[in-house]
Coordinates of C-alpha atoms in Angstrom, one line a residue:
M29 CA 0.0 0.0 0.0
R30 CA 2.9 2.4 0.6
T31 CA 6.4 2.9 -0.8
H32 CA 7.9 4.8 2.2
F33 CA 7.3 5.6 5.8
C34 CA 6.2 9.2 6.6
G35 CA 9.0 9.9 9.1
L36 CA 11.7 8.7 6.8
V37 CA 11.1 10.9 3.7
D38 CA 14.1 13.1 3.2
E39 CA 16.0 15.2 0.7
S40 CA 17.4 12.1 -1.1
L41 CA 13.8 11.6 -2.5
I42 CA 13.3 15.1 -3.9
G43 CA 11.6 14.8 -7.3
Q44 CA 10.4 11.2 -6.7
T45 CA 6.8 10.0 -6.4
V46 CA 6.0 8.3 -3.1
T47 CA 2.9 6.7 -1.6
L48 CA 2.5 7.1 2.2
C49 CA 0.0 5.8 4.7
G50 CA -0.9 7.3 8.0
W51 CA -3.1 9.4 10.2
A52 CA -4.0 13.1 9.7
D53 CA -2.0 14.5 12.6
V54 CA -3.0 18.1 11.6
A55 CA -5.2 19.2 8.7
R56 CA -5.2 22.9 7.8
N57 CA -7.3 24.6 5.1
L58 CA -5.9 28.0 4.5
G59 CA -8.2 28.8 1.6
G60 CA -5.5 29.0 -1.1
V61 CA -3.7 25.8 0.0
C62 CA -4.4 22.8 2.2
F63 CA -1.8 21.2 4.5
I64 CA -1.9 17.8 6.1
D65 CA 0.7 16.6 8.6
L66 CA 0.6 12.9 7.9
R67 CA 1.9 10.6 10.7
D68 CA 2.9 7.0 11.0
H69 CA 5.1 5.2 13.6
E70 CA 8.3 6.7 12.1
G71 CA 7.2 10.3 12.3
V72 CA 5.4 13.1 10.5
V73 CA 5.7 14.7 7.0
Q74 CA 3.9 17.7 5.6
V75 CA 1.6 17.1 2.6
V76 CA 0.5 20.0 0.4
A77 CA -2.7 20.1 -1.7
E78 CA -2.6 22.9 -4.2
P79 CA -5.8 24.6 -5.6
D80 CA -4.9 23.9 -9.3
D81 CA -5.6 20.2 -8.7
R82 CA -9.2 20.6 -7.6
P83 CA -10.1 17.0 -6.8
V84 CA -7.1 16.6 -4.6
F85 CA -7.6 20.0 -3.0
D86 CA -11.3 19.2 -2.3
A87 CA -10.3 15.8 -0.8
A88 CA -7.7 17.5 1.4
A89 CA -10.2 20.1 2.6
D90 CA -12.5 17.3 3.7
V91 CA -9.8 15.5 5.8
G92 CA -10.6 15.4 9.5
Y93 CA -8.4 14.9 12.6
E94 CA -7.0 11.3 12.8
D95 CA -8.5 10.2 9.5
C96 CA -6.7 7.2 8.2
L97 CA -5.2 8.1 4.8
R98 CA -3.2 7.0 1.8
I99 CA -1.5 9.8 -0.1
T100 CA 0.5 9.7 -3.3
G101 CA 2.6 12.7 -4.3
T102 CA 5.9 14.2 -5.3
V103 CA 8.7 15.1 -2.9
R104 CA 10.0 18.6 -3.0
A105 CA 12.1 20.9 -0.9
R106 CA 10.2 23.0 1.7
H107 CA 10.3 26.8 1.4
S108 CA 10.3 27.1 5.2
V109 CA 12.4 24.5 7.0
N110 CA 10.9 22.9 10.2
A111 CA 14.0 22.0 12.2
R112 CA 11.9 20.3 14.9
I113 CA 11.0 17.3 12.8
R114 CA 13.2 14.8 10.9
T115 CA 11.3 15.5 7.6
G116 CA 11.4 19.2 8.1
R117 CA 13.3 20.0 4.9
V118 CA 10.8 18.4 2.5
E119 CA 7.1 18.2 1.8
I120 CA 4.8 16.1 -0.4
V121 CA 2.8 17.7 -3.2
A122 CA -0.3 15.5 -3.3
S123 CA -1.6 14.0 -6.5
R124 CA -4.0 11.5 -4.9
I125 CA -5.6 11.5 -1.4
E126 CA -7.6 8.4 -0.3
V127 CA -9.5 8.3 2.9
L128 CA -9.1 4.7 4.0
N129 CA -11.2 5.1 7.2
K130 CA -12.9 8.2 8.5
A131 CA -12.3 8.9 12.2
E132 CA -15.1 9.8 14.5
T133 CA -14.5 12.5 17.1
L134 CA -11.8 11.3 19.4
P135 CA -12.4 11.2 23.2
F136 CA -9.2 13.2 23.7
Y137 CA -6.6 15.2 21.7
L138 CA -3.5 13.1 21.0
H139 CA -1.1 15.9 21.6
E140 CA -2.3 16.3 25.2
T141 CA -1.9 13.9 28.1
P142 CA -5.4 12.7 29.1
G143 CA -6.5 11.4 32.4
E144 CA -5.4 7.9 33.4
E145 CA -8.9 6.4 33.1
A146 CA -9.3 7.8 29.5
R147 CA -5.8 6.6 28.6
L148 CA -6.5 3.0 29.6
T149 CA -10.1 2.9 28.3
W150 CA -9.0 4.0 24.8
R151 CA -5.5 2.5 25.1
Y152 CA -5.2 2.1 21.3
L153 CA -5.6 5.9 20.9
D154 CA -3.3 6.6 23.8
L155 CA -0.6 4.4 22.1
R156 CA -0.9 6.5 19.0
R157 CA 0.3 9.6 20.9
P158 CA 3.9 10.5 19.9
E159 CA 5.1 10.4 23.5
M160 CA 3.7 6.9 24.0
Q161 CA 5.2 5.8 20.6
R162 CA 8.6 7.1 21.8
M163 CA 8.4 5.3 25.2
M164 CA 7.2 2.0 23.7
R165 CA 10.0 2.1 21.0
T166 CA 12.5 2.6 23.8
R167 CA 11.3 -0.7 25.4
I168 CA 11.5 -2.4 22.0
R169 CA 15.1 -1.3 21.5
L170 CA 15.9 -2.4 25.0
V171 CA 14.7 -6.0 24.4
Q172 CA 16.5 -6.1 21.0
A173 CA 19.8 -4.9 22.6
L174 CA 19.5 -7.5 25.4
R175 CA 18.9 -10.3 23.0
R176 CA 21.9 -9.3 20.8
W177 CA 24.2 -9.2 23.8
L178 CA 23.0 -12.6 25.1
D179 CA 22.9 -14.4 21.8
A180 CA 26.5 -13.2 21.0
R181 CA 27.7 -14.8 24.3
G182 CA 26.2 -18.2 24.0
F183 CA 23.2 -17.9 26.2
Q184 CA 20.4 -20.2 25.2
D185 CA 16.8 -18.9 24.9
I186 CA 14.6 -21.6 26.4
E187 CA 10.9 -21.3 27.2
T188 CA 9.5 -22.6 30.5
P189 CA 5.9 -23.5 31.3
I190 CA 3.2 -21.0 31.9
L191 CA 0.9 -23.5 33.5
T192 CA 2.8 -24.8 36.5
K193 CA 2.6 -25.8 40.2
A194 CA 1.5 -23.5 43.0
T195 CA 4.1 -22.9 45.7
P196 CA 3.7 -21.7 49.3
E197 CA 6.2 -18.9 49.1
G198 CA 6.1 -15.4 47.7
A199 CA 3.1 -13.4 46.5
R200 CA -0.3 -15.0 45.8
D201 CA -0.5 -17.2 42.7
F202 CA -3.0 -16.8 39.9
L203 CA -4.7 -20.1 39.8
V204 CA -6.1 -21.9 36.7
P205 CA -8.6 -24.7 37.1
A206 CA -7.6 -28.0 35.4
R207 CA -10.7 -29.2 33.5
M208 CA -9.3 -32.7 33.0
H209 CA -8.4 -33.0 36.7
P210 CA -11.5 -31.9 38.7
G211 CA -10.6 -30.0 41.9
E212 CA -7.0 -29.4 40.9
F213 CA -5.3 -26.3 39.7
Y214 CA -2.4 -25.0 37.8
A215 CA -0.7 -21.8 38.8
L216 CA 0.7 -19.0 36.6
P217 CA 4.4 -18.6 37.3
Q218 CA 5.6 -15.8 39.6
S219 CA 9.0 -16.5 37.9
P220 CA 10.7 -19.3 36.1
Q221 CA 12.9 -19.9 39.1
L222 CA 12.7 -23.6 39.6
F223 CA 12.6 -24.5 35.9
K224 CA 15.8 -22.5 35.2
Q225 CA 17.6 -24.3 38.1
I226 CA 16.4 -27.6 36.6
L227 CA 17.9 -26.5 33.3
M228 CA 21.3 -26.1 35.0
V229 CA 21.0 -29.6 36.4
A230 CA 20.1 -30.7 32.8
G231 CA 23.4 -29.2 31.5
F232 CA 22.3 -26.2 29.5
D233 CA 24.8 -24.0 31.4
R234 CA 23.7 -20.5 30.2
Y235 CA 20.0 -19.9 29.9
Y236 CA 17.9 -16.8 29.3
Q237 CA 14.3 -16.0 28.6
I238 CA 12.2 -12.9 28.2
A239 CA 9.7 -14.2 30.6
R240 CA 6.1 -13.3 31.4
C241 CA 5.4 -13.5 35.1
F242 CA 2.3 -13.2 37.2
R243 CA 1.7 -12.1 40.8
D244 CA -1.6 -11.5 42.4
E245 CA -0.6 -8.5 44.5
A246 CA -1.5 -4.9 45.2
L247 CA -0.5 -2.6 42.4
R248 CA 1.4 0.7 42.3
A249 CA 3.4 2.7 39.8
D250 CA 6.2 0.1 39.5
R251 CA 4.0 -3.1 39.9
Q252 CA 1.6 -4.9 37.6
L253 CA -0.2 -8.2 37.9
E254 CA 1.6 -9.5 34.9
F255 CA 5.1 -8.3 34.0
T256 CA 8.1 -9.1 31.9
Q257 CA 11.6 -10.0 33.2
L258 CA 14.9 -11.0 31.6
D259 CA 15.5 -14.3 33.4
M260 CA 19.1 -15.6 33.4
E261 CA 20.9 -18.5 35.0
F262 CA 24.5 -19.7 34.9
A263 CA 26.2 -23.0 35.9
W264 CA 29.6 -23.2 37.5
V265 CA 29.7 -19.6 38.8
S266 CA 30.3 -17.5 41.8
E267 CA 28.5 -14.2 42.7
R268 CA 31.2 -12.1 41.0
D269 CA 30.9 -14.1 37.8
V270 CA 27.2 -13.3 37.5
Q271 CA 27.7 -9.7 38.6
D272 CA 30.5 -8.9 36.2
A273 CA 28.7 -10.4 33.2
T274 CA 25.4 -8.7 33.8
E275 CA 27.0 -5.4 34.8
E276 CA 28.7 -5.3 31.4
M277 CA 25.3 -6.2 29.7
I278 CA 23.5 -3.4 31.4
R279 CA 26.3 -0.9 30.5
T280 CA 26.1 -2.1 26.9
V281 CA 22.3 -1.8 26.5
F282 CA 22.2 1.7 28.1
R283 CA 24.9 2.8 25.7
E284 CA 23.1 1.4 22.7
V285 CA 19.5 2.3 23.6
V286 CA 19.8 5.7 25.3
E287 CA 23.4 6.7 24.7
V288 CA 24.2 6.7 28.4
E289 CA 27.6 5.7 29.7
L290 CA 27.2 4.1 33.1
D291 CA 30.1 3.7 35.6
A292 CA 33.0 1.5 34.3
A293 CA 32.6 -0.5 37.5
F294 CA 29.5 -0.4 39.7
P295 CA 30.2 0.2 43.4
R296 CA 29.3 -2.6 45.8
M297 CA 27.6 -2.1 49.2
T298 CA 26.4 -4.7 51.7
Y299 CA 22.8 -4.8 52.8
A300 CA 23.8 -3.8 56.3
E301 CA 25.7 -0.7 55.1
A302 CA 22.9 0.3 52.8
M303 CA 20.3 0.1 55.6
R304 CA 22.6 1.9 58.1
R305 CA 23.5 4.8 55.8
Y306 CA 20.3 5.1 53.7
G307 CA 17.5 3.2 55.4
S308 CA 16.9 1.2 52.2
D309 CA 18.2 -1.8 50.4
K310 CA 17.9 0.1 47.1
P311 CA 19.4 3.5 48.0
D312 CA 19.2 6.4 45.6
L313 CA 22.8 7.6 45.6
R314 CA 21.9 10.7 43.7
I315 CA 20.7 12.1 47.0
D316 CA 23.6 13.2 49.2
L317 CA 21.9 12.7 52.6
E318 CA 22.7 9.9 55.0
L319 CA 21.4 8.5 58.3
V320 CA 23.5 8.6 61.4
D321 CA 23.1 6.2 64.3
V322 CA 22.8 8.2 67.6
A323 CA 21.6 5.6 70.0
P324 CA 24.8 5.5 72.1
L325 CA 24.7 9.3 72.3
V326 CA 21.1 9.5 73.6
A327 CA 21.0 6.4 75.7
H328 CA 20.9 8.3 79.0
C329 CA 18.9 11.4 78.0
E330 CA 15.5 12.2 79.5
F331 CA 13.6 11.6 76.3
K332 CA 12.0 8.2 77.0
V333 CA 11.3 7.3 73.3
F334 CA 15.1 7.6 72.6
T335 CA 16.3 5.8 75.8
D336 CA 13.9 2.9 75.5
W337 CA 14.9 2.1 71.9
A338 CA 18.5 2.8 72.5
A339 CA 18.5 0.2 75.2
N340 CA 16.7 -2.3 73.0
P341 CA 19.1 -4.6 71.1
D342 CA 16.6 -4.7 68.2
G343 CA 16.0 -1.0 68.2
R344 CA 17.5 2.0 66.4
V345 CA 17.7 5.7 67.0
A346 CA 18.8 7.5 63.8
A347 CA 19.2 11.1 62.7
L348 CA 19.0 12.7 59.3
R349 CA 20.8 16.0 58.7
V350 CA 19.0 18.2 56.2
P351 CA 21.3 21.0 55.0
E352 CA 19.5 24.4 55.2
G353 CA 16.4 22.6 56.4
A354 CA 15.8 25.0 59.2
A355 CA 14.0 27.2 56.7
L356 CA 11.2 24.6 56.6
S357 CA 8.0 25.7 58.3
R358 CA 6.4 23.8 61.1
K359 CA 3.7 22.7 58.7
Q360 CA 6.3 21.3 56.3
I361 CA 7.9 19.4 59.1
D362 CA 4.5 18.0 60.2
E363 CA 4.0 16.9 56.6
L364 CA 7.3 15.0 56.8
G365 CA 6.0 13.4 60.0
A366 CA 2.8 12.3 58.3
H367 CA 4.8 10.8 55.5
A368 CA 6.9 8.9 57.9
A369 CA 3.8 7.6 59.6
K370 CA 2.8 5.9 56.3
F371 CA 5.9 3.7 56.8
G372 CA 5.3 2.9 60.5
A373 CA 6.7 5.9 62.4
K374 CA 5.0 6.8 65.7
G375 CA 6.5 10.3 65.4
L376 CA 9.3 12.3 63.9
A377 CA 11.4 14.4 66.4
W378 CA 13.3 17.4 65.1
I379 CA 15.8 20.0 65.9
K380 CA 16.3 23.3 64.0
V381 CA 20.0 24.4 64.2
E382 CA 19.7 28.2 63.9
D383 CA 23.2 29.0 65.2
A384 CA 25.5 26.0 65.7
A385 CA 28.1 28.1 67.6
R386 CA 25.6 29.0 70.4
G387 CA 24.9 25.4 71.4
R388 CA 21.6 25.0 73.2
D389 CA 20.8 28.7 72.7
G390 CA 21.1 28.3 69.0
V391 CA 18.6 25.5 68.5
S392 CA 14.8 25.3 68.3
S393 CA 13.2 22.0 69.1
P394 CA 10.4 20.4 71.2
I395 CA 12.9 17.7 72.4
A396 CA 15.9 20.0 73.2
K397 CA 14.8 20.3 76.9
F398 CA 15.2 16.5 77.3
L399 CA 18.8 16.6 76.1
D400 CA 21.6 17.9 78.4
D401 CA 24.3 20.1 77.0
A402 CA 26.8 17.2 76.5
T403 CA 24.2 15.0 74.7
L404 CA 23.1 17.9 72.5
A405 CA 26.7 18.8 71.6
A406 CA 27.4 15.1 70.8
V407 CA 24.4 14.8 68.5
L408 CA 25.3 18.0 66.7
G409 CA 28.8 16.9 66.3
A410 CA 28.0 13.3 65.1
T411 CA 25.6 14.6 62.5
G412 CA 27.9 17.4 61.3
A413 CA 25.1 19.9 61.9
Q414 CA 25.7 23.5 60.8
S415 CA 23.8 26.7 61.2
G416 CA 20.6 26.6 59.1
D417 CA 20.3 22.8 59.2
L418 CA 17.4 20.7 60.3
L419 CA 17.9 17.4 62.2
L420 CA 15.2 14.7 61.9
F421 CA 15.1 11.8 64.3
G422 CA 13.5 8.4 64.2
A423 CA 13.3 5.8 67.0
G424 CA 11.8 2.4 67.0
A425 CA 12.3 -1.2 65.9
W426 CA 15.4 -1.4 63.7
K427 CA 13.7 -2.3 60.4
V428 CA 10.8 0.1 61.0
V429 CA 13.2 3.0 61.6
C430 CA 15.1 2.1 58.4
D431 CA 11.8 2.1 56.5
F432 CA 10.4 5.4 57.6
M433 CA 13.7 7.3 57.8
G434 CA 14.7 6.0 54.4
A435 CA 11.3 7.2 53.0
V436 CA 11.8 10.6 54.7
R437 CA 15.3 10.9 53.2
L438 CA 13.9 10.3 49.7
K439 CA 11.1 12.8 50.2
V440 CA 13.3 15.5 51.6
G441 CA 15.8 15.0 48.8
R442 CA 13.2 15.3 46.1
D443 CA 11.3 18.2 47.7
L444 CA 14.4 20.2 48.3
G445 CA 15.9 19.6 44.9
R446 CA 18.8 17.5 46.2
V447 CA 18.6 14.8 43.5
A448 CA 21.7 15.1 41.4
A449 CA 21.4 14.6 37.6
G450 CA 22.8 11.4 36.0
W451 CA 22.8 7.7 36.8
K452 CA 24.0 6.0 40.0
P453 CA 24.2 2.2 39.7
L454 CA 25.4 -0.1 42.5
W455 CA 25.3 -3.7 43.7
V456 CA 23.8 -4.4 47.1
T457 CA 25.1 -7.7 48.5
D458 CA 25.1 -9.9 51.5
F459 CA 21.4 -9.8 52.2
P460 CA 20.1 -11.5 55.4
M461 CA 19.0 -15.1 54.7
F462 CA 15.8 -14.8 56.7
E463 CA 13.4 -12.3 58.2
W464 CA 11.2 -13.1 61.2
D465 CA 7.5 -12.8 60.5
E466 CA 5.8 -11.8 63.7
E467 CA 2.3 -12.6 62.5
E468 CA 3.1 -16.1 61.2
G469 CA 5.7 -16.7 64.0
R470 CA 8.3 -18.1 61.6
Y471 CA 11.2 -17.1 59.3
V472 CA 10.5 -16.0 55.8
A473 CA 13.1 -15.9 53.0
L474 CA 14.3 -12.4 52.2
H475 CA 15.0 -13.2 48.6
H476 CA 13.4 -16.7 48.0
P477 CA 13.8 -20.1 49.5
F478 CA 16.3 -21.3 46.9
T479 CA 19.0 -18.7 47.7
A480 CA 22.2 -20.2 49.1
P481 CA 23.4 -19.1 52.5
A482 CA 27.0 -17.8 52.9
V483 CA 27.8 -20.8 55.2
D484 CA 28.2 -24.2 53.7
D485 CA 27.2 -26.2 56.7
E486 CA 23.6 -27.0 57.6
A487 CA 24.2 -27.2 61.3
D488 CA 25.8 -23.8 61.3
L489 CA 22.9 -22.3 59.4
R490 CA 20.4 -23.8 61.9
A491 CA 22.3 -22.5 64.8
N492 CA 22.7 -19.0 63.5
A493 CA 19.5 -18.5 61.4
K494 CA 18.7 -15.1 62.9
T495 CA 22.0 -13.6 61.7
A496 CA 22.6 -15.8 58.6
V497 CA 23.8 -14.0 55.5
S498 CA 22.7 -15.1 52.0
R499 CA 24.6 -15.1 48.7
G500 CA 22.0 -12.8 47.3
Y501 CA 22.6 -9.6 45.3
D502 CA 20.6 -6.8 43.7
M503 CA 21.5 -4.3 41.0
V504 CA 20.1 -0.9 41.9
L505 CA 19.9 2.2 39.7
N506 CA 18.8 5.6 40.9
G507 CA 16.9 4.1 43.8
N508 CA 15.2 1.3 41.8
E509 CA 16.0 -2.4 42.1
I510 CA 16.3 -3.3 38.4
G511 CA 17.7 -6.8 39.0
G512 CA 17.8 -9.3 41.7
G513 CA 19.5 -12.7 42.0
S514 CA 21.6 -15.1 44.0
I515 CA 23.8 -18.1 44.0
R516 CA 21.4 -21.0 44.4
I517 CA 21.4 -24.0 46.8
H518 CA 22.7 -26.9 44.8
R519 CA 22.7 -29.6 47.5
S520 CA 19.5 -31.4 48.5
S521 CA 20.5 -31.5 52.2
M522 CA 21.0 -27.7 52.4
Q523 CA 17.7 -27.1 50.5
S524 CA 15.9 -29.3 53.0
A525 CA 17.5 -27.4 55.9
V526 CA 16.3 -24.1 54.5
F527 CA 12.8 -25.4 54.0
E528 CA 12.8 -26.6 57.6
L529 CA 13.8 -23.2 58.9
L530 CA 11.0 -21.6 56.8
G531 CA 8.5 -23.9 58.5
I532 CA 8.1 -26.1 55.5
G533 CA 8.0 -29.6 56.8
A534 CA 9.4 -32.6 55.1
E535 CA 6.0 -33.8 53.9
E536 CA 5.1 -30.4 52.5
A537 CA 8.5 -30.0 50.9
K538 CA 8.2 -33.3 49.1
A539 CA 4.7 -32.4 47.9
K540 CA 5.6 -29.0 46.7
F541 CA 9.2 -29.3 45.7
G542 CA 10.0 -33.0 45.5
F543 CA 11.0 -32.7 41.9
L544 CA 13.6 -30.0 42.8
L545 CA 15.0 -32.0 45.8
D546 CA 15.3 -35.0 43.6
A547 CA 17.1 -33.1 40.9
L548 CA 19.6 -31.7 43.4
R549 CA 20.6 -35.3 44.3
F550 CA 21.9 -36.1 40.8
G551 CA 25.1 -34.0 40.5
A552 CA 23.5 -30.6 40.4
P553 CA 26.3 -28.1 39.6
P554 CA 26.9 -24.9 41.6
H555 CA 24.8 -22.3 39.8
G556 CA 23.3 -18.8 40.2
G557 CA 21.4 -16.2 38.3
I558 CA 19.5 -13.0 38.2
A559 CA 16.3 -11.6 36.8
F560 CA 16.0 -8.0 35.5
G561 CA 12.7 -6.1 35.4
I562 CA 12.2 -5.2 31.7
D563 CA 9.3 -2.9 32.5
R564 CA 11.3 -1.0 35.2
I565 CA 14.4 -0.6 33.1
A566 CA 12.4 0.6 30.1
A567 CA 10.6 3.1 32.3
L568 CA 13.9 4.5 33.6
M569 CA 15.3 4.7 30.0
A570 CA 12.1 6.4 28.8
G571 CA 12.1 8.9 31.7
T572 CA 8.8 8.0 33.2
E573 CA 7.9 7.1 36.8
S574 CA 5.2 4.6 35.9
I575 CA 5.9 1.2 34.2
R576 CA 2.3 1.5 32.8
D577 CA 3.8 3.9 30.2
V578 CA 6.1 1.2 28.8
I579 CA 3.5 -1.7 28.8
A580 CA 1.2 -1.8 25.8
F581 CA -1.9 -2.9 27.7
P582 CA -1.5 -2.5 31.5
K583 CA -3.9 -2.9 34.3
T584 CA -5.1 -0.1 36.6
T585 CA -4.1 0.1 40.2
T586 CA -7.4 -1.7 41.0
A587 CA -6.3 -4.6 38.7
Q588 CA -8.7 -3.9 35.9
D589 CA -8.3 -3.7 32.1
L590 CA -10.6 -0.8 31.2
M591 CA -10.3 -1.4 27.5
T592 CA -11.6 -5.0 27.5
D593 CA -13.5 -4.7 30.8
A594 CA -11.6 -7.5 32.4
P595 CA -11.9 -9.2 34.8
S596 CA -15.5 -10.1 34.1
P597 CA -18.1 -12.7 35.2
I598 CA -18.0 -16.1 33.6
P599 CA -21.2 -18.0 32.7
D600 CA -22.2 -20.8 35.1
A601 CA -22.1 -23.3 32.3
Q602 CA -18.5 -22.5 31.5
L603 CA -17.5 -22.6 35.2
A604 CA -19.2 -26.0 35.5
E605 CA -16.9 -27.3 32.7
V606 CA -13.9 -26.6 34.9
H607 CA -15.6 -27.8 38.1
V608 CA -15.6 -24.4 39.8
Q609 CA -18.5 -22.8 41.7
V610 CA -18.4 -19.1 42.7
R611 CA -19.3 -18.3 46.3
A612 CA -21.3 -15.2 47.1
R613 CA -19.4 -12.5 48.9
D614 CA -19.9 -12.3 52.6

């Protein structure tokens, strides 16, 4: 139907006849001449209909916004160059205009950003918008670059099952009734984790897959019910082998896709250091603010909140120095406290340092009266406080303080413009093996149950489960975890010990993971891997905060597809075929 793409017509085609297909991005009838900006996925080119060719002129005058057109014409140089577009030095003098499909009035103008509901209801129109085209094409180039890198290095693209077995760990599974096995269900995979480990046992050595994964969990800007990850696994490797290879891969694709040069070597930071300094296991290093532990300094002050948690071995008292933060109003400080409360804070203490040289007389704070001169001086010294600064304090359980003080650090950094330009990647390593779940009264895996511990002895792991460190690692970029992985357990006895510590008894382990335990008994090699979030990386490259902008057909935050009206009820007859009965809501 066409000879060229609209956005690729250039000066090399001057004098030639071309046929183009696209949408009427703009149609202007100036009386003596008609202009149509014709758009396809490559860009826009200007079409001119002149009055001496009356049928063409009349056809152009009748063109409406977003009409679907085919236009034949001759390429000529433009009198007035438009440097903003790639085709801005040429135009098409139309000799034939065909309306392939007349567009009705659109629900929104494509050169504006409509509301979220409108965007997702008419997603096919939203995707026509140039900005969405740009972001989606960034994602496409990312996947192409990843495949090139992996294929060139001998990685094998192997598909793993979509219909698989439900497991008791991680987020909720999406369940699929098995029609031929009444009362039994498949689960959609949360990741290909177990299958890629089995592939290492099977001798495939280097595996990858652009994998669709599913998790039935609450949504937010960087989460979807179904998502895409680059899944990788290596046999015969250590942590550094995986990290060095994938670090080079990420550097390469950023260079190729968005012309960004990342650090020649990504810094490494342990989980313990990241939490201590930044209150997060995915710290945004573009923000030059750090937490300082002050528990020893306030252990004997008269502020009970501080002293109680300073004396608690599982507690933390941390301070955050905000340079020039003393200018914040009481309302702004209260807003920071409300933000901290969303992450578990009971309160957010503060001190305004108006004149550091005057000591107590130079500060303003509701808690200053509870701190003697020596304690106040020690706190000011430890935090490096200077005149004009604001000190924020958090006290509570160690993990809770990390969470809310880390969140406050991010908010302050963004609100006060302390986010530096550029890209700050790093590796976070040496994650805890387990976390204690108070509600369930048992340990849960911080990464997943197949992550190897740093110790190689099962008895040692059992004796020191609370402080055990795993061989897990995450790649972080600008405060986003873009990849997470680990060296895996490759011995059946160690895997059984981990299951036991997680409260998965031998009988349940056999029922749920018997195939894995069996596979590990037959000479499973040491192996490890990582999974990268394609959606998240694409969003970072495209410069958007929401992964919905780089997913063609995403769900809303209420887990709905507004375009297709999914999920939707299923007829009773169809449910009966799969032996499912829907219970009425309580």
